[in-house]
CSV table of C-alpha atoms in Angstrom, one decimal:
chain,number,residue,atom,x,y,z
A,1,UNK,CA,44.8,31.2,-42.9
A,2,UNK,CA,47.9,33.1,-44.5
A,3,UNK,CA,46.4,36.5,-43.6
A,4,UNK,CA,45.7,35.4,-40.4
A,5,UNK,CA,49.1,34.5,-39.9
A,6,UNK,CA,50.5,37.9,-41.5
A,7,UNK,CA,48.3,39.4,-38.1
A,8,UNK,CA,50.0,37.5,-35.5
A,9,UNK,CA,53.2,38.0,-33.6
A,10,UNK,CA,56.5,36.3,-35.2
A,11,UNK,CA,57.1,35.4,-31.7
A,12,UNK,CA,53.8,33.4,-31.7
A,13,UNK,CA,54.2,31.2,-35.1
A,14,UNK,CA,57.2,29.1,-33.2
A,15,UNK,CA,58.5,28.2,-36.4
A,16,UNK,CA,62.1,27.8,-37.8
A,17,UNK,CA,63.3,31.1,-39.2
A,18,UNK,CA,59.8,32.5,-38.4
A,19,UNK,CA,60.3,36.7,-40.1
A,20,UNK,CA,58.8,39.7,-38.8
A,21,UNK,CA,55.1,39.5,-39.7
A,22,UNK,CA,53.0,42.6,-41.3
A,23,UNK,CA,51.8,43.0,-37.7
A,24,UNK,CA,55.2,43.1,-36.2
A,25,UNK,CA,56.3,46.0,-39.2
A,26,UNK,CA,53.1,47.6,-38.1
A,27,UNK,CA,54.2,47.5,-34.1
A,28,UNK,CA,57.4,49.1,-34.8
A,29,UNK,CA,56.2,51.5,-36.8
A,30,UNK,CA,53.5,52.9,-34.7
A,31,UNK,CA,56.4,52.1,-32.1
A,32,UNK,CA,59.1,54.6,-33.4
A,33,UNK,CA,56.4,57.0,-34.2
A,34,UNK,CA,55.6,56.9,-30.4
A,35,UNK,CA,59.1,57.4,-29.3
A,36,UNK,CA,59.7,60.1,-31.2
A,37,UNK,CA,56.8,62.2,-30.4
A,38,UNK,CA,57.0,61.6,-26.5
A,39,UNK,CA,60.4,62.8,-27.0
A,40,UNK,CA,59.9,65.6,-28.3
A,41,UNK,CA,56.6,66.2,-25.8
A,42,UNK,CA,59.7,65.8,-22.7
A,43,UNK,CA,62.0,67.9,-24.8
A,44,UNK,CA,60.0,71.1,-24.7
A,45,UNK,CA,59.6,71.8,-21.3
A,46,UNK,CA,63.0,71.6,-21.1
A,47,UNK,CA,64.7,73.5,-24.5
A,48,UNK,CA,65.8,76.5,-22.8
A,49,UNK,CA,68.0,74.8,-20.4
A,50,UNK,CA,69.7,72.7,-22.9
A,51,UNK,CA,72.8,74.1,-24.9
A,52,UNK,CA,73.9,73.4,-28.5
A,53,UNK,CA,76.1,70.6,-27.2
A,54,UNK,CA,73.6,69.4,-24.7
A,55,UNK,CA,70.6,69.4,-27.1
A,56,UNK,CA,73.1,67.6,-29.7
A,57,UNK,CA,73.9,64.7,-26.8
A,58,UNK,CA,70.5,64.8,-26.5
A,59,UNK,CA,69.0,64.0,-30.2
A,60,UNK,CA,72.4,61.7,-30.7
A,61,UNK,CA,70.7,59.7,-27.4
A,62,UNK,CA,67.4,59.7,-28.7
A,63,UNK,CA,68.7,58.0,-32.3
A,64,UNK,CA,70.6,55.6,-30.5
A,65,UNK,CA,67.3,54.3,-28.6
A,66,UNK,CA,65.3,54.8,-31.3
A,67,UNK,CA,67.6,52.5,-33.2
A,68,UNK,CA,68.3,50.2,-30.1
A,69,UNK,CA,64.3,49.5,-30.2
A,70,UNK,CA,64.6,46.9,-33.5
A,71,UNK,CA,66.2,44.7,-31.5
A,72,UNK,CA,64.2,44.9,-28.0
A,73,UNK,CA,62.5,41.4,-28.5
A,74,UNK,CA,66.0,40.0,-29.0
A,75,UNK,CA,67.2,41.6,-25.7
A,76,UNK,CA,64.9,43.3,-23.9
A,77,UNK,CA,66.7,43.8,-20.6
A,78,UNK,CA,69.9,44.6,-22.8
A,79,UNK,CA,67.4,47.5,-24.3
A,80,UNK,CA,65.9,48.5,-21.5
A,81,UNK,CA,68.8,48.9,-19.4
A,82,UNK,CA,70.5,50.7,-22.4
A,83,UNK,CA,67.8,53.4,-23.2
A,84,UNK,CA,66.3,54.0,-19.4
A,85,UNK,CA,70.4,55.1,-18.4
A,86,UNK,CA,70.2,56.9,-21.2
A,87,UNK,CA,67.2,58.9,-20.1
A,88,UNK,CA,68.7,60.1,-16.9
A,89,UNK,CA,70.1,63.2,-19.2
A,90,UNK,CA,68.3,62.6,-22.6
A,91,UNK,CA,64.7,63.7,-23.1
A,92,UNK,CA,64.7,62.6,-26.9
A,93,UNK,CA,64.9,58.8,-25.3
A,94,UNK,CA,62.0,59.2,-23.1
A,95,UNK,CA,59.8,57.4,-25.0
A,96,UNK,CA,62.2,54.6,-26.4
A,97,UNK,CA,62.9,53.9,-22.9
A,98,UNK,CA,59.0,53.7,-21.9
A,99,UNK,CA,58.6,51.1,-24.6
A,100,UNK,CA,61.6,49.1,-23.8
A,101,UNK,CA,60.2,49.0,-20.2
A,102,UNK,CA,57.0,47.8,-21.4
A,103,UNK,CA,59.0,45.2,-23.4
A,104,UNK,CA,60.4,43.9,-20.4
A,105,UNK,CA,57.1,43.0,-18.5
A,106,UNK,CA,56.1,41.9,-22.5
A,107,UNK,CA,59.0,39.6,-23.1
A,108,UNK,CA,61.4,39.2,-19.1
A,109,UNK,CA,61.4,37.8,-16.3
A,110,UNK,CA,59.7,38.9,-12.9
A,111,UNK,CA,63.5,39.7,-12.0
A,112,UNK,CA,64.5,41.5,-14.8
A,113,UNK,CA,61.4,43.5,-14.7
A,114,UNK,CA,62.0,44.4,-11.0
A,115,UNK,CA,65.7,45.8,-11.6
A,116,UNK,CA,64.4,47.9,-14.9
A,117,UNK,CA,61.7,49.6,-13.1
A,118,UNK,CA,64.0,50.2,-10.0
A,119,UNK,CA,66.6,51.7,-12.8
A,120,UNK,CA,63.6,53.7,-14.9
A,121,UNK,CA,62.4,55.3,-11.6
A,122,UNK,CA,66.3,56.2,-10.8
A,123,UNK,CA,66.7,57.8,-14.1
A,124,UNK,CA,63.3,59.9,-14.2
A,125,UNK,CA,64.6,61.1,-10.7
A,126,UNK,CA,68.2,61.8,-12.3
A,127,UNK,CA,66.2,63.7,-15.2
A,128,UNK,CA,64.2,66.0,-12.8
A,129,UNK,CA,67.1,66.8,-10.9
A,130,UNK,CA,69.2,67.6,-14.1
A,131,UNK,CA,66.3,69.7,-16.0
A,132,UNK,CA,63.8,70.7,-13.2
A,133,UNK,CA,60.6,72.2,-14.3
A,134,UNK,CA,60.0,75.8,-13.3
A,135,UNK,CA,55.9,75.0,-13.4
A,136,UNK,CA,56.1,71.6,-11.7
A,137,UNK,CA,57.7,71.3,-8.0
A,138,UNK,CA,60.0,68.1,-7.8
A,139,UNK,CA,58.3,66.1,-5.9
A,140,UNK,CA,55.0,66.1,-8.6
A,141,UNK,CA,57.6,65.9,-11.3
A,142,UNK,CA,58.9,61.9,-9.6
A,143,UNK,CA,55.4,61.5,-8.3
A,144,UNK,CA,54.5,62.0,-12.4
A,145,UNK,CA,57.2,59.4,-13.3
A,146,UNK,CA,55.7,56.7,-11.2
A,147,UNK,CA,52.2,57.0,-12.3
A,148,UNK,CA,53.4,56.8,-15.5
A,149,UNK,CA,55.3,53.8,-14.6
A,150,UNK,CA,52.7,52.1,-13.1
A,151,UNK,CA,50.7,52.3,-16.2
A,152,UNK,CA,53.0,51.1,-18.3
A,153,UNK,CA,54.2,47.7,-16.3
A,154,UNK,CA,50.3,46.4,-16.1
A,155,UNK,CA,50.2,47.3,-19.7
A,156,UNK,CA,52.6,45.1,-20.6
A,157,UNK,CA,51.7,42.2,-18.2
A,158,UNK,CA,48.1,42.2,-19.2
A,159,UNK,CA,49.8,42.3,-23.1
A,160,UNK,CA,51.6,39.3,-22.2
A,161,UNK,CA,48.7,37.2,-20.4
A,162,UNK,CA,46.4,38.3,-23.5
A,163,UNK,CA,49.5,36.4,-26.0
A,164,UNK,CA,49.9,32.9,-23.1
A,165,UNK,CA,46.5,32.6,-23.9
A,166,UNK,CA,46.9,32.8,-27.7
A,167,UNK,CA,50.0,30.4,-27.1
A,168,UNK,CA,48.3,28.2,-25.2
A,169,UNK,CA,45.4,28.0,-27.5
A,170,UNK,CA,47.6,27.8,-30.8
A,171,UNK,CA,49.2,24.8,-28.6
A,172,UNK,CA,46.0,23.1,-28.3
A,173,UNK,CA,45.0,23.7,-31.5
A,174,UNK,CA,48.2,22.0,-32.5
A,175,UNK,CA,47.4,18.9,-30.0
A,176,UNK,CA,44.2,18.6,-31.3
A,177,UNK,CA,45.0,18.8,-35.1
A,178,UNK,CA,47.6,16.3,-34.7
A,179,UNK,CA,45.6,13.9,-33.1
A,180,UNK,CA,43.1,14.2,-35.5
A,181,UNK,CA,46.2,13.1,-38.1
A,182,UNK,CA,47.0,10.4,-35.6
A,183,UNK,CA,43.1,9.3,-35.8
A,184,UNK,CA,43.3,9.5,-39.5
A,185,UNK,CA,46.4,7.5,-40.1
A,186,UNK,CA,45.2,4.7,-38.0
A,187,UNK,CA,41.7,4.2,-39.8
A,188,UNK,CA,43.8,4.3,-43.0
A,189,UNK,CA,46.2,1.7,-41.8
A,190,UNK,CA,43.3,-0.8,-40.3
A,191,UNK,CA,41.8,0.2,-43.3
A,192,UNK,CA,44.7,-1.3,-45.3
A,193,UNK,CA,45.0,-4.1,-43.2
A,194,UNK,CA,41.2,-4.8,-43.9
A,195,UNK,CA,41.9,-4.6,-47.5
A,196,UNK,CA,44.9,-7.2,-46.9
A,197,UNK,CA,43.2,-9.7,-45.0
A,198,UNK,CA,40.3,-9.1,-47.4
A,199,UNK,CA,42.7,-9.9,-50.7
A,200,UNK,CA,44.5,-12.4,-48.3
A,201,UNK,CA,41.3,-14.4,-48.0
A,202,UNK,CA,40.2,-13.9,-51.1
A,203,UNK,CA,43.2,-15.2,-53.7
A,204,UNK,CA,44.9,-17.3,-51.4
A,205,UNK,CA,42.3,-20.2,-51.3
A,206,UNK,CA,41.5,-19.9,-55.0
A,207,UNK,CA,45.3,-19.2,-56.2
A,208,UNK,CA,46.1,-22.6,-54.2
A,209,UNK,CA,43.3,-24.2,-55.8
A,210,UNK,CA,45.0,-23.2,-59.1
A,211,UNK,CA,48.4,-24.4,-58.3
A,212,UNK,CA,46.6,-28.0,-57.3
A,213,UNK,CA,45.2,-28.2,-60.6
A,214,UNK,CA,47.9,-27.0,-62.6
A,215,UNK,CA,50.7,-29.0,-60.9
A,216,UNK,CA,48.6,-31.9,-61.8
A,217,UNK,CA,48.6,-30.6,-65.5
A,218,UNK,CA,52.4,-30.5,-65.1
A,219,UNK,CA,53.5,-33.5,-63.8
A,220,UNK,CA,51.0,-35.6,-65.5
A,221,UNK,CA,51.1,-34.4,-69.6
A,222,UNK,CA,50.3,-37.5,-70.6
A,223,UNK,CA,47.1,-37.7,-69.1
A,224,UNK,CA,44.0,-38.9,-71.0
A,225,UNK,CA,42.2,-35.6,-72.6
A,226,UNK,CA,39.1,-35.4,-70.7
A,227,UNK,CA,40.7,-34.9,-67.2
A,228,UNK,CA,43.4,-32.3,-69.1
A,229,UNK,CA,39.9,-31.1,-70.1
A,230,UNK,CA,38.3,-31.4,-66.7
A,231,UNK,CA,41.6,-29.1,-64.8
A,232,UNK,CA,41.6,-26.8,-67.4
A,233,UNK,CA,37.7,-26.1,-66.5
A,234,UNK,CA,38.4,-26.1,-62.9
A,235,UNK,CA,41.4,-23.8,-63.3
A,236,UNK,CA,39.2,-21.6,-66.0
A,237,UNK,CA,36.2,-21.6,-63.4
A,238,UNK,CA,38.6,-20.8,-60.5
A,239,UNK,CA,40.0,-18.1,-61.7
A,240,UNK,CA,36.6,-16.8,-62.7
A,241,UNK,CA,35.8,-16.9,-59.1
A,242,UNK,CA,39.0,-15.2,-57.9
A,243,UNK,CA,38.0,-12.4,-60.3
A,244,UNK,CA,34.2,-12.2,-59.3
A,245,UNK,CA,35.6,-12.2,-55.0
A,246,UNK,CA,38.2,-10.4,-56.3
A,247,UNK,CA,35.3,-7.3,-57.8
A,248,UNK,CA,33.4,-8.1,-54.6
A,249,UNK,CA,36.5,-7.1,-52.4
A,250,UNK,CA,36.3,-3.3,-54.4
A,251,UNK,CA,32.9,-3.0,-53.9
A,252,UNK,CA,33.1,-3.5,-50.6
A,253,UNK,CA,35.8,-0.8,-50.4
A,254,UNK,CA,33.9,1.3,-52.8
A,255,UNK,CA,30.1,0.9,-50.8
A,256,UNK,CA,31.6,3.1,-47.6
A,257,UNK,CA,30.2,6.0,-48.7
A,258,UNK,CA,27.1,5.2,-49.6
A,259,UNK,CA,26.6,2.5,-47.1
A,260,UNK,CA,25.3,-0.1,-49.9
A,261,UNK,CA,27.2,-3.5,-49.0
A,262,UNK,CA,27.6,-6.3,-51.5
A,263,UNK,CA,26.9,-9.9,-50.9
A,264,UNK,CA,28.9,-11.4,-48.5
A,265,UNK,CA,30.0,-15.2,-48.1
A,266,UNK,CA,27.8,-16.9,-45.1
A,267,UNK,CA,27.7,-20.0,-43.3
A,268,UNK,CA,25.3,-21.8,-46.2
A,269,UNK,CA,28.5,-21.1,-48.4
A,270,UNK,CA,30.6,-23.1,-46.3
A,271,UNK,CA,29.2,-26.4,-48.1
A,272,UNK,CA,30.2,-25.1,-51.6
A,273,UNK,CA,33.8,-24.1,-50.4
A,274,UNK,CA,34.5,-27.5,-49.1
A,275,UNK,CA,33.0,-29.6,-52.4
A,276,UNK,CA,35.4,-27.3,-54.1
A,277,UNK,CA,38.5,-28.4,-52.2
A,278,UNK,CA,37.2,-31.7,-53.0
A,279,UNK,CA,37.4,-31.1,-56.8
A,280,UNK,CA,40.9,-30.3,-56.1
A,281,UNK,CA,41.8,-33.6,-54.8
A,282,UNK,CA,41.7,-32.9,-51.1
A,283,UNK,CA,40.6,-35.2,-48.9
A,284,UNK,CA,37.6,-33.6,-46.7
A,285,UNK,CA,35.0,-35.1,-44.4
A,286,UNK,CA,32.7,-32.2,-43.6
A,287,UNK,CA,29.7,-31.7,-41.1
A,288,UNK,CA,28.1,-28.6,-41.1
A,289,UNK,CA,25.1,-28.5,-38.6
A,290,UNK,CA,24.6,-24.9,-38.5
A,291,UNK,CA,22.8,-22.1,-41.3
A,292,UNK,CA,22.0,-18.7,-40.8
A,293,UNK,CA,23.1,-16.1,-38.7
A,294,UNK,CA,23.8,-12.5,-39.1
A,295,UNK,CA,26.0,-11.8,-41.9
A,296,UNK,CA,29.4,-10.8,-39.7
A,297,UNK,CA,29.2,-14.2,-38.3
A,298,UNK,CA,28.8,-15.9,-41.3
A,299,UNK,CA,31.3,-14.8,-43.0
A,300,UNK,CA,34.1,-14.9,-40.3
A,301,UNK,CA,33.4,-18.6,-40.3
A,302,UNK,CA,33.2,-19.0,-44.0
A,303,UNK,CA,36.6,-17.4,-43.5
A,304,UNK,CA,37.9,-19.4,-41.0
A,305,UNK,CA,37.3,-22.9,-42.4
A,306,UNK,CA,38.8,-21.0,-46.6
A,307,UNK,CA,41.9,-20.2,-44.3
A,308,UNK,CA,42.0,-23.9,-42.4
A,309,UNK,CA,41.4,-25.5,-46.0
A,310,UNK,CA,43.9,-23.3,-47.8
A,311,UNK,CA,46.3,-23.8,-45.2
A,312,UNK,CA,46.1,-27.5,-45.1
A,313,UNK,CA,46.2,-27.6,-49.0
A,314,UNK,CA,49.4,-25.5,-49.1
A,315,UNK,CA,51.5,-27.0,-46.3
A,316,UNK,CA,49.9,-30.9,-45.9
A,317,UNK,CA,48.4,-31.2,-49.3
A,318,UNK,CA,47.9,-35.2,-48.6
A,319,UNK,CA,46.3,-34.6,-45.5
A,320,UNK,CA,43.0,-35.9,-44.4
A,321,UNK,CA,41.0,-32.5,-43.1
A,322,UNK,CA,38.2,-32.3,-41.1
A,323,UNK,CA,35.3,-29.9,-40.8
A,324,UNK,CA,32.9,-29.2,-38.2
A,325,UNK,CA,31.0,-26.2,-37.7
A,326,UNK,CA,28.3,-26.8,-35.0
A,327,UNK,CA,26.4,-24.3,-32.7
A,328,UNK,CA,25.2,-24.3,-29.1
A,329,UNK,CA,25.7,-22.0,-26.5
A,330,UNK,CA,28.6,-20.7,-28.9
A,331,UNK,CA,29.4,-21.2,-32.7
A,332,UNK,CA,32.7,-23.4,-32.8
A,333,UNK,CA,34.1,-23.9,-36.3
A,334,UNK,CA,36.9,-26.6,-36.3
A,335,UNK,CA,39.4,-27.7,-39.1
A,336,UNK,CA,41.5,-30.3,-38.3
A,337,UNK,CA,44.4,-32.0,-40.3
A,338,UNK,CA,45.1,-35.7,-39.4
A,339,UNK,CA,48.7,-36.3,-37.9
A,340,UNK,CA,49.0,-39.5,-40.3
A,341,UNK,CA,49.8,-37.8,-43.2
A,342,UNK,CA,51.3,-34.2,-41.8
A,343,UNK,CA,54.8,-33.2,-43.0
A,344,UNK,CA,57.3,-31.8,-40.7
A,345,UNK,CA,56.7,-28.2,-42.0
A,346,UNK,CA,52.8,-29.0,-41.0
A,347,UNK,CA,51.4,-26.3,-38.9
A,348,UNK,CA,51.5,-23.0,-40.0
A,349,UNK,CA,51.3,-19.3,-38.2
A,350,UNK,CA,52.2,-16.8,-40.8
A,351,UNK,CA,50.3,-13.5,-41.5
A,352,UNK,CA,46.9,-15.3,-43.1
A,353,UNK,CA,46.6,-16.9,-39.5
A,354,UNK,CA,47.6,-13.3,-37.3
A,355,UNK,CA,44.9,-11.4,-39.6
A,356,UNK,CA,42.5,-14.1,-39.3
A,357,UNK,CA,42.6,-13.8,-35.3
A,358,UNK,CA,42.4,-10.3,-35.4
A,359,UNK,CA,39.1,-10.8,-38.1
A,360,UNK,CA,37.8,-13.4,-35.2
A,361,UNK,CA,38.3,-10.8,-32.3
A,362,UNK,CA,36.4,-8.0,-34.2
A,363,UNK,CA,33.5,-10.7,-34.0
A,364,UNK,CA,33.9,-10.9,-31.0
A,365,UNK,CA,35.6,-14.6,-30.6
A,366,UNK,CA,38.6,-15.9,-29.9
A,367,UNK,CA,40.7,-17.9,-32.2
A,368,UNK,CA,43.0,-21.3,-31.4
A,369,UNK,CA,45.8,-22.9,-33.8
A,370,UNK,CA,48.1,-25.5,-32.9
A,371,UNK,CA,48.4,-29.2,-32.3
A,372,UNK,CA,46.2,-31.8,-30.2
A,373,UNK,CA,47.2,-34.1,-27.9
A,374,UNK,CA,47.7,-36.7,-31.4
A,375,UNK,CA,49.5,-34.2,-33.2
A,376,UNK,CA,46.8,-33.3,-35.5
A,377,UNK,CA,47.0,-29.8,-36.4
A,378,UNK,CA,43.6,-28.0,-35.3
A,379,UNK,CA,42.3,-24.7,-36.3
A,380,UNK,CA,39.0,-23.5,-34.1
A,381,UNK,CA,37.4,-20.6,-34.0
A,382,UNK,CA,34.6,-20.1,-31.3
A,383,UNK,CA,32.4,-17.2,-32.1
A,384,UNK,CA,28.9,-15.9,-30.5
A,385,UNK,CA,25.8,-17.5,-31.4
A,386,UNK,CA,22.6,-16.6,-31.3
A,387,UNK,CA,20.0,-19.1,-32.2
C-alpha cells in the first residue's frame, strides 16, 4: 500500500501536509529534462541571429522558467503566464512554457486555460516575427505553433480526466471503507449491548437472590442454626449458579465462530426459576400452561418472567407476584405485582426493562410495563407462537 502511494500524485493523497511523492520527483525530473532539450531544439535554428547579449537574455530566460516550473502546481496560471511572455523573445523557455501550458488544462480553469492559449499563440507569433526562419515561410512557422498547441491542451485535459477518475474512485474507495468501519462499529456495539443484557439477566436475578438471603442472615443473627444453615446453602448454591450462567454467557460469546451454541434456558426452566424465588421468601402463585418451543422463544420468556421476578424482588420485595405464561394464537407471559403491598417506588423502567424490550422485539414481540387499572404493576410480553 506504501509503494503504491509513493506512485501516485501528491495532489491525489488529499492529506494534510501531503510531500512530493517519488512519482512527483520523477515528473519534474523527466520535466526539466524536457524543457531543456526543446530549448535548445528552438535555439538552433535560431543561433546565428542571436548576439552575445541576446543569447545571454536568452539562457538567463530559460533558467528563470526552468526554475519557475517547481512551483507550476502551486500557480499554474501565475507560471504560465510568466514563461509563455517570456517565450515571445526567449527560445531556451520554449519548452518550460509548453509544460506550463499543459499544466494549465492539468490543474485551471476553462478560463484560465482560454487566456493562456490566446497568450502562448501571441508569443509563438511574437517569436517568429523576432527570429524568422530562413527555411520555413511565416505563415508555416504560426501554422507549426498551433498544431503544436493543439496537442498539447488535449494532452493535458485527457491527463486530467484520466486523475477525476482516480479521484473519484479513491473517494469511493474512502466511502466504502468507512462504511464498512461504520458496519463494524455497530455489530461491535450491539454486540456489547448483547453481552450487557446477557450479564444483566444473568447476575441480576441471582445477585438479588443473594442479597434476600443474606439480609436475612443480617438482621436476624440470632436465628436458630439450621435456617443460618439452610441461607448459607441457598446463598452457596446461588452463587454456584451465577457462576455456571455466568460460564454459559462466555460460551455463548466464545461459540460465534464455530457456530457450536450452549444450552440455553427454555420455557420448561421457567418452573425451576419461580420455586427458586420461592426459596427466597417471595411470595409467587405461578401457572405455566405452555412447554416447548424453539429455543429463541424460550428463552426470551424465561427472560422475561427472571426480569419481572427480579424486578419485583428488588423494588416490592413483600409483594404478592403472579405468573402466567399461556399460549394461543400468541405466547403471552405475564408477571404481575399486587397493588396491596406495592411501595411508592414500585414500578420500575431502568436499563434491565429497555434491554429487555429490545431482547422481546428481536423475537419478534412486543413488550408492555406499567400499571393496571388496580394499580398492580404488570409486566407482559406477547411473543409468536407456534404450536
Amino acid at each position: 500500500m506504501t509503494a503504491r502511494r509513493y506512485m501516485l500524485p501528491g495532489a491525489l493523497l488529499e492529506e494534510p501536509g501531503a510531500k512530493r511523492t517519488a512519482r512527483d520527483w520523477l515528473v519534474d525530473s523527466l520535466f526539466m529534462l524536457l524543457a531543456i532539450g526543446i530549448g535548445l531544439l528552438v535555439f538552433s535554428p535560431t543561433e546565428d541571429q542571436h548576439g552575445d547579449l541576446a543569447s545571454l537574455i536568452d539562457v538567463a530566460s530559460g533558467v528563470i522558467g526552468w526554475i519557475a516550473l517547481w512551483w507550476r502546481r502551486r500557480w499554474p496560471v501565475g507560471v504560465a503566464v510568466l514563461t509563455i511572455t517570456l517565450s515571445a523573445f526567449s527560445a531556451f523557455v520554449a519548452g518550460a512554457a509548453l509544460i506550463a501550458l499543459f499544466n494549465v488544462a492539468l490543474r485551471g480553469s476553462r478560463r484560465a486555460l482560454i487566456a493562456t492559449t490566446a497568450l502562448g499563440l501571441a508569443a509563438s507569433t511574437v517569436f517568429s516575427l523576432i527570429y524568422p526562419d530562413p527555411d520555413l515561410p511565416f505563415v508555416f512557422a504560426v501554422l507549426l505553433s498551433v498544431l503544436i498547441t493543439l496537442f498539447v491542451i488535449p494532452w493535458g485535459l485527457f491527463t486530467r480526466a484520466q486523475r477525476d477518475l482516480l479521484r473519484s474512485a479513491r473517494e469511493r474507495t474512502r466511502q466504502l471503507e468507512a462504511e464498512h468501519r461504520a458496519r463494524v462499529e455497530q455489530a461491535r456495539e450491539a454486540e456489547r449491548r448483547r453481552i450487557a443484557g446477557e450479564m444483566h439477566d444473568v447476575l441480576a436475578h441471582r445477585l438479588s437472590l443473594l442479597s434476600v438471603h443474606a439480609g436475612a442472615l443480617e438482621f436476624r443473627p440470632d436465628a436458630p442454626p439450621a435456617e443460618i444453615a439452610e441461607a448459607a446453602g441457598v446463598i452457596r448454591a446461588n452463587a454456584r449458579e451465577a457462576l455456571q450462567e455466568l460460564r454459559e454467557v462466555i460460551g455463548v460469546l466464545r461459540s460465534d465462530a464455530d457456530g457450536v451454541v450452549p444450552p440455553q434456558p427454555t420455557l420448561d426452566a421457567i418452573p425451576r426459576l419461580i420455586e427458586e424465588s420461592r426459596a427466597a421468601g417471595m411470595k409467587v402463585s405461578a401457572q405455566v400452561d405452555v412447554q416447548g418451543g424453539d429455543v429463541l422463544l424460550g428463552r426470551t420468556a424465561y427472560r422475561v418472567v427472571q426480569e419481572g421476578l427480579t424486578n419485583a424482588r428488588k423494588h416490592a420485595p413483600a409483594a404478592a407476584v403472579e405468573v402466567h405464561v399461556a399460549a394461543e394464537d400468541a405466547l403471552v407471559v405475564e408477571i404481575v405485582s399486587r397493588r396491596s403491598a406495592l411501595p411508592v417506588a414500585a414500578g420500575p423502567g431502568g436499563s434491565g426493562l429497555i434491554g429487555l424490550a429490545e431482547r422481546v422485539e428481536l423475537a419478534g414481540g412486543a413488550l408492555e410495563h406499567g400499571p393496571n387499572p388496580r394499580g398492580d404493576f404488570v409486566l407482559r410480553a406477547t411473543l409468536p407462537w407456534t404450536p
